[in-house]
Coordinates of C-alpha atoms and ligand atoms in Angstrom, one line a residue:
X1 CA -34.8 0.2 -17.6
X2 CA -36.8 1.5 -15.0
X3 CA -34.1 3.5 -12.3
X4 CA -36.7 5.2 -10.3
X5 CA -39.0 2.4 -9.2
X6 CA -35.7 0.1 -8.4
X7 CA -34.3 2.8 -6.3
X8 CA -38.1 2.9 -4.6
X9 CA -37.5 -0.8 -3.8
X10 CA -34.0 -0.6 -2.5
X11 CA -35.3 1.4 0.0
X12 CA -32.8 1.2 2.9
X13 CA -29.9 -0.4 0.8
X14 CA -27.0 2.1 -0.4
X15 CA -27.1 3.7 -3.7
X16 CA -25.0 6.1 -5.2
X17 CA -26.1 7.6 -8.5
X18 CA -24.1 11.0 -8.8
X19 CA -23.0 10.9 -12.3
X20 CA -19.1 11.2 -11.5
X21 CA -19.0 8.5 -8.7
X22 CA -20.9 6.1 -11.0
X23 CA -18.7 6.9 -13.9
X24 CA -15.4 6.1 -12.0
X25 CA -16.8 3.0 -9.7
X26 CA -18.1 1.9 -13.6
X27 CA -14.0 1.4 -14.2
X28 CA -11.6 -0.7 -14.0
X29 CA -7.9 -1.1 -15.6
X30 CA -9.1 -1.6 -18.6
X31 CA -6.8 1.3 -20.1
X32 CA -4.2 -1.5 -20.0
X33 CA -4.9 -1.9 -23.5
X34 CA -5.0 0.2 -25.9
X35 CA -7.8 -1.1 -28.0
X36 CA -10.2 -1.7 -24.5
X37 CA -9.4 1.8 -23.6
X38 CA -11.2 2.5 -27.4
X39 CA -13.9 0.3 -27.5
X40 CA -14.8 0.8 -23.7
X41 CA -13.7 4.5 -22.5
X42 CA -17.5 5.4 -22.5
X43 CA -19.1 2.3 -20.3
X44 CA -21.2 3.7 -17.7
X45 CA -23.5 2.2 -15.4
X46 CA -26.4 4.1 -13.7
X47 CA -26.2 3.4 -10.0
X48 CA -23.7 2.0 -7.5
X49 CA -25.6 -0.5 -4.9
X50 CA -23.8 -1.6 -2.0
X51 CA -25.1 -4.0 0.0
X52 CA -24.5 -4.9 3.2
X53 CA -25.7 -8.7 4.0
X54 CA -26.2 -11.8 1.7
X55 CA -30.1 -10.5 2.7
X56 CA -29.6 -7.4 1.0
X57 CA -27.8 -8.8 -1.7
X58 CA -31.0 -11.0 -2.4
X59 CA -33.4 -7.9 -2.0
X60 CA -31.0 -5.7 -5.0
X61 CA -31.1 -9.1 -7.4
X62 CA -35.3 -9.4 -7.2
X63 CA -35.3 -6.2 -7.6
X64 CA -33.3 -5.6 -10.5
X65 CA -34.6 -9.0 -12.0
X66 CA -38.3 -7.0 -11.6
X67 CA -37.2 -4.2 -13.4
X68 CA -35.2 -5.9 -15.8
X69 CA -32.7 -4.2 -14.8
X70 CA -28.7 -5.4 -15.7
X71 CA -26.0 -5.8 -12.7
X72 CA -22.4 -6.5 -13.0
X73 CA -20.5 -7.5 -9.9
X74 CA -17.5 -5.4 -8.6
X75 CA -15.0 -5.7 -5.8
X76 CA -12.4 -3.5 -6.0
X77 CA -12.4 -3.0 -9.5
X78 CA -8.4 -3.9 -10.2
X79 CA -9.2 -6.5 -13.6
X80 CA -7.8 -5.4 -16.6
X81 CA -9.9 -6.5 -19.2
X82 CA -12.9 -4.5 -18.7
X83 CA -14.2 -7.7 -16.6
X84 CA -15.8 -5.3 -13.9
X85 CA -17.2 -2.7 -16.2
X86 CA -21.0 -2.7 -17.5
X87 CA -21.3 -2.7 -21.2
X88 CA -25.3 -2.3 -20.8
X89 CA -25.4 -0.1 -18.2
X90 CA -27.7 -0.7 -15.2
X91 CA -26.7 -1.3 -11.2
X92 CA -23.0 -1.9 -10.5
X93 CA -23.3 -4.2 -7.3
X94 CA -19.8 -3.0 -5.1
X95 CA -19.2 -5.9 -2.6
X96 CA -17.2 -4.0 -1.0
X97 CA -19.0 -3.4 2.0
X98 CA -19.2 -7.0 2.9
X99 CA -15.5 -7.3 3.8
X100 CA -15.8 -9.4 7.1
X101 CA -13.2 -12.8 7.6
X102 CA -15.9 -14.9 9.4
X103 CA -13.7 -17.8 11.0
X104 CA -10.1 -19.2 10.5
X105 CA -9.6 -23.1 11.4
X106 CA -6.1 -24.6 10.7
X107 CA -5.7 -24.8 6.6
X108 CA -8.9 -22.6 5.7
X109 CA -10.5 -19.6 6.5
X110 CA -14.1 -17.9 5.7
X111 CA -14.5 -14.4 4.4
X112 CA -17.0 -12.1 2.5
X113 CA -16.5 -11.8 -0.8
X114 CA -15.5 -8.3 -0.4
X115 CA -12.4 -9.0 1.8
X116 CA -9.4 -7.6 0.6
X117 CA -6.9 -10.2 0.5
X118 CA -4.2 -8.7 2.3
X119 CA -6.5 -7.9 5.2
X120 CA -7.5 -11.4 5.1
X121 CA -3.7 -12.3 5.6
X122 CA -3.2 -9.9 8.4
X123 CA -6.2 -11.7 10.7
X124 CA -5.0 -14.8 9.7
X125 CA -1.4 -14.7 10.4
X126 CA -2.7 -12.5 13.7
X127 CA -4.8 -15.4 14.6
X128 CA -2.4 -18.5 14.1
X129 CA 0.7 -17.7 11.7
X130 CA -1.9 -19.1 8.6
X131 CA -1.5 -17.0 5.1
X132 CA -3.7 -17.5 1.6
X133 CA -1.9 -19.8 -0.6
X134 CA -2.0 -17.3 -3.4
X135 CA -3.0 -14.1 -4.7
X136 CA -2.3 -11.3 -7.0
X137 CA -0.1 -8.6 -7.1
X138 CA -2.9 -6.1 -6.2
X139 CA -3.2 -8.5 -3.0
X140 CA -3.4 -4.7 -1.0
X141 CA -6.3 -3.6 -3.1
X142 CA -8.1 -6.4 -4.8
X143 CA -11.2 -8.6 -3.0
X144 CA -11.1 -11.9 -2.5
X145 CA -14.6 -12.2 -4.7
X146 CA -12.9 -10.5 -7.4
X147 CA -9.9 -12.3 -7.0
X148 CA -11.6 -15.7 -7.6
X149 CA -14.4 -14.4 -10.5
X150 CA -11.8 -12.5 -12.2
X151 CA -8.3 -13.4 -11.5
X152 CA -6.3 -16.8 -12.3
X153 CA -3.3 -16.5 -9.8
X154 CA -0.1 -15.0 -8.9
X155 CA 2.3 -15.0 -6.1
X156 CA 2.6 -18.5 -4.2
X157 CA 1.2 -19.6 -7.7
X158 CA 5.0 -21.3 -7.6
X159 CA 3.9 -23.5 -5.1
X160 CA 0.4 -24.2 -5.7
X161 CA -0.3 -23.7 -8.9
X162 CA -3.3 -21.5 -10.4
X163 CA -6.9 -20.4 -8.8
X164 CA -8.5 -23.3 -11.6
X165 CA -6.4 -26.2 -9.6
X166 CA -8.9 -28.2 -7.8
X167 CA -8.2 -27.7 -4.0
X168 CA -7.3 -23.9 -4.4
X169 CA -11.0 -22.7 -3.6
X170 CA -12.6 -24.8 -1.0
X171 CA -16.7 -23.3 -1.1
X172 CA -18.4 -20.6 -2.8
X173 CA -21.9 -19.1 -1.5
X174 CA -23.7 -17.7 -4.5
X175 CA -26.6 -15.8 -5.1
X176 CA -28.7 -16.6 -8.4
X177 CA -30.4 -13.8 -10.5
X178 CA -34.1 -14.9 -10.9
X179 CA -37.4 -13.5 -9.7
X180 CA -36.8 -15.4 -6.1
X181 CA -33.2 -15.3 -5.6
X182 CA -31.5 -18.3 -4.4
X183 CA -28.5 -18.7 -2.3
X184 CA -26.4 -21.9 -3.4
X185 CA -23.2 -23.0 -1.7
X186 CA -20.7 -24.8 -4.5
X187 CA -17.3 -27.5 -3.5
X188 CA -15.5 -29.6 -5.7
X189 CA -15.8 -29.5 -9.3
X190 CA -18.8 -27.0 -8.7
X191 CA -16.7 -24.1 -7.9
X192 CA -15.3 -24.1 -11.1
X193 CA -19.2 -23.3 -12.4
X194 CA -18.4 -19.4 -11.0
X195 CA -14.7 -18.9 -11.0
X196 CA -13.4 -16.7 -13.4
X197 CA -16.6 -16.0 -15.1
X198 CA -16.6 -12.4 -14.5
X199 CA -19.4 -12.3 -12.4
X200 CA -22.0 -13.9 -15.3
X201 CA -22.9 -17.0 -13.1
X202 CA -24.1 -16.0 -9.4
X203 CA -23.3 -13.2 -7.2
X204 CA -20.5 -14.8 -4.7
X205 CA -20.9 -13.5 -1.2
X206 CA -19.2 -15.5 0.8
X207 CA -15.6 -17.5 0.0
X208 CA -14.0 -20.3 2.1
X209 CA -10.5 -20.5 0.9
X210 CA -7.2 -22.9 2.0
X211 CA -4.3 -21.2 4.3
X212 CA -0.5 -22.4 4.3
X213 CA 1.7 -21.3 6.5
X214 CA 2.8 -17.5 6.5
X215 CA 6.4 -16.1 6.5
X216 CA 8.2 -13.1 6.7
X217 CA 8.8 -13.9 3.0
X218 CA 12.2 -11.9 2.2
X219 CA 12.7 -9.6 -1.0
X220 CA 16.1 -10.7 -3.2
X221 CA 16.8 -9.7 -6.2
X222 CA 19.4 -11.0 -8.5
X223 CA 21.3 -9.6 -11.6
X224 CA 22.2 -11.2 -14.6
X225 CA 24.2 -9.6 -17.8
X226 CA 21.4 -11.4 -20.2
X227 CA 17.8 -12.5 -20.1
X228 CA 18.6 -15.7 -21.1
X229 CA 20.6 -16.5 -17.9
X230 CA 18.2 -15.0 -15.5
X231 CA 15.4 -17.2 -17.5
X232 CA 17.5 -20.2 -16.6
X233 CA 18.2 -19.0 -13.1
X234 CA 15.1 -18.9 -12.8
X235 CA 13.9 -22.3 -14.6
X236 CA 16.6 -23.6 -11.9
X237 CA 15.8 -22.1 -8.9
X238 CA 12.1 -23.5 -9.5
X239 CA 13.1 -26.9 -9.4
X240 CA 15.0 -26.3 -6.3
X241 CA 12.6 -28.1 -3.8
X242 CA 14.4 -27.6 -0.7
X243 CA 13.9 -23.8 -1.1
X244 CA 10.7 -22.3 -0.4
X245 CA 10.2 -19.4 -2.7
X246 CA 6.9 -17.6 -3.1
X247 CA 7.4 -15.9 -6.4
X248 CA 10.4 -16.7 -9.1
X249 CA 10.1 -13.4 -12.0
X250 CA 12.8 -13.2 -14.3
X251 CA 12.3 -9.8 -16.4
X252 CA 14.6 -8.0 -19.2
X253 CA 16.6 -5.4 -19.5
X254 CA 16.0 -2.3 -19.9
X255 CA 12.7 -2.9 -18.0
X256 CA 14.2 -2.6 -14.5
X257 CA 16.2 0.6 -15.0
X258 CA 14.0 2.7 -17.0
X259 CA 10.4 1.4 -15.3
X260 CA 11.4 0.1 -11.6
X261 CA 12.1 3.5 -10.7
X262 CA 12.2 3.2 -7.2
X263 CA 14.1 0.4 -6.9
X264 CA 16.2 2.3 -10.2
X265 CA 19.5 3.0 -8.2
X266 CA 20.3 -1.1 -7.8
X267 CA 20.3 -1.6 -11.1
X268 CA 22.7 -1.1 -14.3
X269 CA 20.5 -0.2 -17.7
X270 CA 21.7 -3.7 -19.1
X271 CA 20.9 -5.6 -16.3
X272 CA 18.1 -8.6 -16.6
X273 CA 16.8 -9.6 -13.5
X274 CA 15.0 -12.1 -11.3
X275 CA 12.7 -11.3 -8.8
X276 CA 11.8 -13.0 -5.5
X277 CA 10.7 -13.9 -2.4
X278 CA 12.1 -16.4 0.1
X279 CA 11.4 -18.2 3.0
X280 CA 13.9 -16.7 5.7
X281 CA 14.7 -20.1 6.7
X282 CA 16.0 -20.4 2.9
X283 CA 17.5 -17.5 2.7
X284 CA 21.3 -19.3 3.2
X285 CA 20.4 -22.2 0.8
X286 CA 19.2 -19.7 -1.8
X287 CA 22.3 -17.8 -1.6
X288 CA 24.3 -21.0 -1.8
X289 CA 22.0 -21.8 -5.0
X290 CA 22.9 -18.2 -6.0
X291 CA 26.7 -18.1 -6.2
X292 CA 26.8 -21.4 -7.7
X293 CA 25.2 -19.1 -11.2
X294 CA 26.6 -16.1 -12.5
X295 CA 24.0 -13.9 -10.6
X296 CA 24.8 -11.0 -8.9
X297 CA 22.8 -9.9 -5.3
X298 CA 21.7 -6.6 -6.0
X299 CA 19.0 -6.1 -3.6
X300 CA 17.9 -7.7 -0.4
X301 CA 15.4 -6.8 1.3
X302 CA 16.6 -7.8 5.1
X303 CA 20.0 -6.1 4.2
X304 CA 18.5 -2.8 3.7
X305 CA 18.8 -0.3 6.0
X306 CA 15.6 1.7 5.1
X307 CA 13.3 0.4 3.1
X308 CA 10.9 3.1 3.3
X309 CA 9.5 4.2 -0.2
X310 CA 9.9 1.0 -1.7
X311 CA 7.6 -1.1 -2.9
X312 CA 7.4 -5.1 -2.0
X313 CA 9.0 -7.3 -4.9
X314 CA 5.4 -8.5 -5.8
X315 CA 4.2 -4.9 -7.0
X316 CA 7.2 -5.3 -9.7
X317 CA 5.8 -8.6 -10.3
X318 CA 2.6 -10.1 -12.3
X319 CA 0.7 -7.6 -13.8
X320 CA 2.8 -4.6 -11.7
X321 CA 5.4 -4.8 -14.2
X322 CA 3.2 -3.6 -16.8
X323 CA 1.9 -0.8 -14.6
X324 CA 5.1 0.7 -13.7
X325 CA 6.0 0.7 -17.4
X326 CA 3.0 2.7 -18.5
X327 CA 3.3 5.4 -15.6
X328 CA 6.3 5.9 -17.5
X329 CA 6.1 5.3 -21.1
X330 CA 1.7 5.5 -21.7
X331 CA 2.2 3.8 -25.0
X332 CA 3.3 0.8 -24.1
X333 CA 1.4 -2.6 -23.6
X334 CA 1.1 -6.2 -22.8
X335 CA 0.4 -9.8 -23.8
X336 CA 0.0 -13.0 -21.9
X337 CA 1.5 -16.2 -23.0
X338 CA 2.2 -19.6 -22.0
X339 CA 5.3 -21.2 -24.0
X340 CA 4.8 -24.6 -23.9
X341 CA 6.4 -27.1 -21.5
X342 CA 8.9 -28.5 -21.0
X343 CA 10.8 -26.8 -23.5
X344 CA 9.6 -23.2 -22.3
X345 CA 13.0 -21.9 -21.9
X346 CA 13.6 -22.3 -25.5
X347 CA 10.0 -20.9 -26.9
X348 CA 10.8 -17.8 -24.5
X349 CA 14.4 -16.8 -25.9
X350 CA 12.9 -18.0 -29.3
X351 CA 10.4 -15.0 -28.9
X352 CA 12.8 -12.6 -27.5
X353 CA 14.7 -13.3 -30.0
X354 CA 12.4 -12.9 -32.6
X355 CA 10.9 -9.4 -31.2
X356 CA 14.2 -7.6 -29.5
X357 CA 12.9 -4.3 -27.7
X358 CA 9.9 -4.5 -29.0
X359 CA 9.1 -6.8 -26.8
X360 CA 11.1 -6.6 -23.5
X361 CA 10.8 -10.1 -21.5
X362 CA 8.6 -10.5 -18.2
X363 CA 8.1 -14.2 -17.1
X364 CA 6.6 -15.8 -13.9
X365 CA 7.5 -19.0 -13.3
X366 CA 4.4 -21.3 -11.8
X367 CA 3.6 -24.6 -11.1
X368 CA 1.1 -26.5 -13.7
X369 CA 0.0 -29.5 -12.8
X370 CA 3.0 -30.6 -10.4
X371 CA 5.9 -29.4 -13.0
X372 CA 6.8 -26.0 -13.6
X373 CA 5.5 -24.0 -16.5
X374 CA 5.8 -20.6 -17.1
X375 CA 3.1 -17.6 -17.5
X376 CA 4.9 -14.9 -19.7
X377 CA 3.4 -11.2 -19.2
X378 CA 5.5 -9.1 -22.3
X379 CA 6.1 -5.6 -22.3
X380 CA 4.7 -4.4 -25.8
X381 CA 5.7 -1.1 -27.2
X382 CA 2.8 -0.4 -28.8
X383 CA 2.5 0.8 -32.3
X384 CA -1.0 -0.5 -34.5
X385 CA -3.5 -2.5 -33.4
X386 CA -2.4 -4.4 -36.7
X387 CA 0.9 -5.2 -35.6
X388 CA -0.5 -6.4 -32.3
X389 CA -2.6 -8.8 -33.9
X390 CA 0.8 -9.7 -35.9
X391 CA 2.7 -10.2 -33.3
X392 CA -0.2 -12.6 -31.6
X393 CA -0.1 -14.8 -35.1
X394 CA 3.8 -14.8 -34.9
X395 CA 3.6 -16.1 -31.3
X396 CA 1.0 -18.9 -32.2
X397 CA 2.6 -19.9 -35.4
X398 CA 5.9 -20.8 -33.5
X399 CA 3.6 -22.9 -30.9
X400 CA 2.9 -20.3 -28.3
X401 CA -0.4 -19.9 -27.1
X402 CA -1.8 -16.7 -26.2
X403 CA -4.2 -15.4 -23.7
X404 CA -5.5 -12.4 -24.9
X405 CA -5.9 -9.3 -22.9
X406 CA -7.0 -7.1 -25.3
X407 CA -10.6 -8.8 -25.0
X408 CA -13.3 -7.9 -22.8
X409 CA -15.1 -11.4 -23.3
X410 CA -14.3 -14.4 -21.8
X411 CA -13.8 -17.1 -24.6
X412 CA -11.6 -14.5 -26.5
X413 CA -9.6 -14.0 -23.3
X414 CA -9.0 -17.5 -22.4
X415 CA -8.3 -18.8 -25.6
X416 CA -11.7 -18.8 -28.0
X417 CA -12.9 -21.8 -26.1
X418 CA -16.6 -21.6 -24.6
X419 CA -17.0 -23.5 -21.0
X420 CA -20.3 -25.7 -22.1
X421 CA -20.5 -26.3 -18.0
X422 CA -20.1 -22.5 -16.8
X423 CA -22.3 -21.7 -19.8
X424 CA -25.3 -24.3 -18.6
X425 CA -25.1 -22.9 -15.1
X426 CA -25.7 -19.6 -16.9
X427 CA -29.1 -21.0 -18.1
X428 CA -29.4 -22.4 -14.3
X429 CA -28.8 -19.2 -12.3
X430 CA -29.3 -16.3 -14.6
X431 CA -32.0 -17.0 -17.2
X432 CA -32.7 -14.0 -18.4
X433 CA -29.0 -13.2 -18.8
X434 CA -28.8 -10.3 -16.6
X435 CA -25.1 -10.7 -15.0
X436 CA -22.5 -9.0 -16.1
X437 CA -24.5 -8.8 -20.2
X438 CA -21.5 -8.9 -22.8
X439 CA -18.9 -10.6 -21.5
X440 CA -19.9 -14.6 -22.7
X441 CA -20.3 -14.9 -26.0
X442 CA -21.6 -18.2 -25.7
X443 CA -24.7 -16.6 -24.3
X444 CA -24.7 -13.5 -26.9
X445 CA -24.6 -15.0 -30.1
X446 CA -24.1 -18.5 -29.8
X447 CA -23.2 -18.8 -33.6
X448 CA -20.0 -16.2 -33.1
X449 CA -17.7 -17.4 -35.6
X450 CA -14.0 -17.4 -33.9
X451 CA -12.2 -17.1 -37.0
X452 CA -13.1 -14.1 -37.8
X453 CA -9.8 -12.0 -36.8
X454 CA -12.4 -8.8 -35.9
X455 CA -13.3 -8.7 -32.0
X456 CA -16.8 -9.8 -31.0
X457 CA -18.5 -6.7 -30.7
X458 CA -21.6 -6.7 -28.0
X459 CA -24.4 -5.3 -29.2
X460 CA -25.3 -3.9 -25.8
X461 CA -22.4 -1.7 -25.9
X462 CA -24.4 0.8 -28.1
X463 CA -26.6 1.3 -25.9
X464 CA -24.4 2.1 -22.8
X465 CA -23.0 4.8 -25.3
Ligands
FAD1 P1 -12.9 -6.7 -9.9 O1 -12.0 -6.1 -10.8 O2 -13.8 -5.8 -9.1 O3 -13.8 -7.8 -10.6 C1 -13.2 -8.8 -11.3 C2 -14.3 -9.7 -12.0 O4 -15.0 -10.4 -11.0 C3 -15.4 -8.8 -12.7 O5 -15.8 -9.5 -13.8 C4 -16.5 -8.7 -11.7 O6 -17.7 -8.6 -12.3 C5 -16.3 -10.1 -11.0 N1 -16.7 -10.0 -9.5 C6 -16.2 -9.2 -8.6 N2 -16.7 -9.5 -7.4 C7 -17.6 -10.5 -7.6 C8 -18.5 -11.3 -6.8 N3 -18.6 -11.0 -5.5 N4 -19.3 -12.2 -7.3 C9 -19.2 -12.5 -8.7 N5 -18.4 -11.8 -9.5 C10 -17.6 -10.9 -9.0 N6 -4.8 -11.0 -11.6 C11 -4.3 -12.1 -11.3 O7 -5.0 -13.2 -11.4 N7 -3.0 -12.2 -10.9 C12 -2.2 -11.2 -10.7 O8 -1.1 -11.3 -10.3 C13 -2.7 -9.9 -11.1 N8 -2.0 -8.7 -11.0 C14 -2.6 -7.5 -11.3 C15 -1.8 -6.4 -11.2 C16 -2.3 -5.1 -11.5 C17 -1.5 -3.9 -11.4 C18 -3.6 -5.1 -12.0 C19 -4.2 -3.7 -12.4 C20 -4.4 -6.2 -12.1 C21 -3.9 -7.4 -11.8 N9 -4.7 -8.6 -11.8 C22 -4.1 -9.8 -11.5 C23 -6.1 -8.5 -12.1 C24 -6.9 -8.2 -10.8 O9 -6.2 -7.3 -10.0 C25 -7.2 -9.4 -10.0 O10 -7.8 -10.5 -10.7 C26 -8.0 -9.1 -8.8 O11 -8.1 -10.3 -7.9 C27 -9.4 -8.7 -9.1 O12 -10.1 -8.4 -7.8 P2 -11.1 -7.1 -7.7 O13 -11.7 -7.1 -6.4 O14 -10.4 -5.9 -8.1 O15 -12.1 -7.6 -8.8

C-alpha cells in the first residue's frame, strides 16, 4: 500500500494521518458487543480523507484505485457492527464535510450524503413544515449516507415501515471504485443495489429522500405493572389508525429505573413501560385510548415544567436503550429479533418468559409490509460468548429469527443470506474489491460454509493488526 505517493496525488484534498485521530475516526460502536470489541479493538486505518465535492471524491477513488489502496466509507461513524471500521487498513473516506441539503420540493428533499439527519429536519421544517419520514435514534449525530448504507430504520418506522420498503429512498448518486470513476444515479429497485451494504457497492454522495409532514411530536410515557400489558398496549395502540404516533417502544422492568437515569425519578423499579411520541393533535384521543387500559401517565412531555437535562423519548428508544444500559452496567449486551407475525405478542412473552432477567424486554413496534410487526432489541446480561450463541439457538428453535449484531459481515448480520443483486453490482462498480474489504462474504470466500457455528473470520484482518 503505497501511503506516500496517494497522499502526493491528493494534493489539495484533506488528509489527516496523526496516528490518534486516525485511530479514533477508524471507530465506531462496535464495543456494543462484546465479541466485536475482541475481534476488532485493534482496526486501524492509515489516513482520514475528507472530501469536499463529488469532484474530489472522484479524484481520492482513482487515486486509491492507482495505488491499490483500500477505502471504507464513514459518515458519522454511529453503526454498531463495525460496519464503518476498516478491517484492511488504508483511506477512511469521512463524508462529513459534504453536509449541504441542496433543494426541498413538497414530499422530497436533496442532501449530501454527509447531512446529518436532524439538520436536514431543521431546514426542512424551516423551509415548509416538511420532516424525513424516518430515522434513527442517533438522528442528532448520524448522516443521512450512513443512515441509508448502514442503518434499516427507526422512529416513524411505525408509519412507514423500514429504509428497504420501496418508496423510502427516492435517488442515490454513487461513485464507482475503478481506474475512471464513474458517477451513477440509482431509483427504483436500483437503490436497493447500495442500501445497507456498508459502503461495499459505490461511494453515495448525494441522497434524495421523501418528507411527510413534521410535528411538534409530544413525549408520553405510560406505566404498566407487567411487560406483558405494556406489550399489548402497545400491539393496541399500533393499530389505532386515527392516532398518529411516531414511535410505539414497550420496554421491561427493571430497565427504566436502573438504566433511564434521567428520566429515573418517574418511574417505580417494577414498572414496564411504553414509550412514545404523538401527534399533538392526538394527544386527547391517545389519552382517551390510554385510560380505556390499565396504564398509568407517568411522564408527558408538554406537562413538564422544565424539561431541561432530559433527553427526547427517542434516545431511550432503538438502539439508545442499549446504550444507556451499558453506561451503566458495561457488561451487558444486546440481540435483535423479529418474532414472527401475527402472533408476535405471544413469541415475545414466550421469550421473556423463557429468559427472565437475563434478558430484560425492549421492543419497537413497526410497520412491515402494511401490518404491524415488531423489531425486538433485548437487553443481554452478558456472561460467555457460549451462552450467547445459546441463547440465539433457543430463540430460532422456538421460531424467532435473529439478526445478529455480534457480526461485522453483512450476510451473518442479516440473516446468513447473500444478496446475489448487491453482490453482482459489486463486480459492476468495485472490481477489484476495494470498498469497505471484509464485510461481504460473498465476495471473500464465496464457498463460506454458513453452518459452521464459528464467525467468518476475514483474512484481511491480520493484516490491519
Ligand atoms: P457510519 O457508522 O459512519 O456508517 C455506516 C455504514 O455506512 C458503514 O458501513 C459505512 O462504511 C457506510 N457509509 C457511510 N457513509 C457512506 C456513504 N456516503 N456511501 C457509502 N457508504 C457509506 N440504526 C438504525 O437503523 N436505527 C436506529 O434506530 C439506530 N439507533 C442507534 C442508536 C445508537 C445509540 C447507536 C450507537 C446506533 C444506532 N443505529 C441505528 C446504527 C447507526 O447509528 C445508524 O445506522 C446511522 O444511521 C449510521 O449513520 P452514520 O453516519 O453514523 O454511519
Amino acid at each position: 500500500m503505497d501511503i506516500s505517493g496517494l497522499k502526493r496525488d491528493l494534493d489539495g484534498i484533506k488528509l489527516e494521518d496523526h496516528p490518534a485521530i486516525v485511530q479514533q475516526k477508524s471507530r465506531d460502536f462496535y464495543w456494543y458487543s462484546p465479541i466485536l470489541k475482541r475481534q476488532l479493538d485493534h482496526v486501524k486505518g492509515d489516513a482520514i480523507v475528507s472530501p469536499k465535492s463529488d469532484e474530489e471524491v472522484i479524484r481520492v477513488l482513482a487515486a486509491c484505485h492507482r495505488h491499490g489502496v483500500p477505502v471504507t466509507p464513514r459518515g458519522t461513524g454511529t453503526g454498531n457492527y463495525g460496519q464503518a471500521m476498516p478491517l484492511s487498513g488504508g483511506v477512511v473516506l469521512s463524508l462529513a464535510e459534504m453536509n449541504a441539503v441542496k433543494s426541498i420540493r413538497p414530499g422530497r428533499v436533496v442532501a449530501q450524503a454527509g447531512a446529518v439527519l436532524a439538520q436536514i429536519d431543521r431546514e426542512t421544517r424551516a423551509h415548509s413544515g416538511q420532516e424525513l419520514r424516518m430515522s434513527p435514534s442517533t438522528y442528532n449525530t448520524a448522516s443521512i449516507g450512513g443512515f441509508v448504507a448502514g442503518g434499516s430504520g427507526g422512529v416513524g418506522s411505525i408509519r412507514w415501515g423500514g429504509l428497504r420498503d420501496l418508496g423510502n429512498v427516492i435517488r442515490l448518486r454513487i461513485v464507482t471504485m475503478e481506474a475512471e470513476p464513474k458517477v451513477m444515479e440509482l431509483t427504483g429497485e436500483d437503490v436497493l443495489k447500495v442500501m445497507h451494504a456498508y459502503g461495499t457497492n459505490g461511494i453515495i454522495t448525494e441522497v434524495e429522500m421523501p418528507l411527510t409532514a413534521s410535528y411538534d411530536w409530544v413525549d408520553v410515557i405510560v406505566g404498566f405493572d407487567g411487560f406483558e400489558e405494556a406489550v399489548r398496549f402497545g400491539n393496541d395502540l399500533a393499530v389505532q389508525d386515527g392516532i398518529l404516533a411516531k414511535l410505539i417502544t414497550p420496554i421491561a422492568a427493571p430497565i427504566p429505573y436502573d438504566y433511564f437515569k434521567r428520566h429515573q425519578k418517574y418511574f417505580r423499579r417494577e414498572q414496564s413501560i411504553v414509550v412514545c411520541m404523538i401527534a399533538p393533535h392526538a394527544i386527547d384521543a391517545f389519552l382517551a385510548f390510554t385510560s380505556r387500559s390499565k396504564g398509568e401517565i407517568v411522564f408527558r412531555a408538554d406537562k413538564e415544567p422544565d424539561l431541561k437535562g432530559l433527553p427526547p423519548a427517542y434516545e431511550l428508544a432503538w438502539n439508545h436503550t442499549t446504550l444507556r444500559a451499558l453506561r451503566v452496567d458495561p457488561t451487558i449486551t444486546y440481540l435483535q429479533v423479529r418474532y414472527p407475525s401475527p402472533d408476535h405478542v405471544d413469541y415475545i412473552m414466550a421469550m421473556a418468559k423463557r429468559f427472565g432477567d437475563e434478558l430484560p424486554g425492549h421492543v419497537e413496534y413497526i410497520r412491515f409490509d402494511g401490518a404491524i410487526g415488531t423489531a425486538g432489541l433485548p437487553l443481554v446480561r452478558y456472561t460467555t460468548e457460549e451462552r450467547l450463541d445459546e441463547i440465539i439457538r433457543i430463540h430460532e428453535d422456538n421460531g424467532c429469527w435473529i439478526f445478529n449484531p455480534h457480526r461485522y459481515t453483512l450476510e451473518e448480520g442479516g440473516m446468513k443470506q447473500t444478496d446475489e443483486v448487491q453482490l453482482a453490482f459489486k463486480r459492476e462498480v468495485d472490481p477489484r474489491g476495494l470498498l469497505n474489504p471484509g464485510k461481504m462474504i460473498a465476495w471473500e470466500n464465496p464457498d463460506y460454509d454458513y453452518r459452521t457455528s464459528k464467525p467468518f473470520l476475514f483474512k484481511g484482518l491480520q493484516r490491519a493488526s
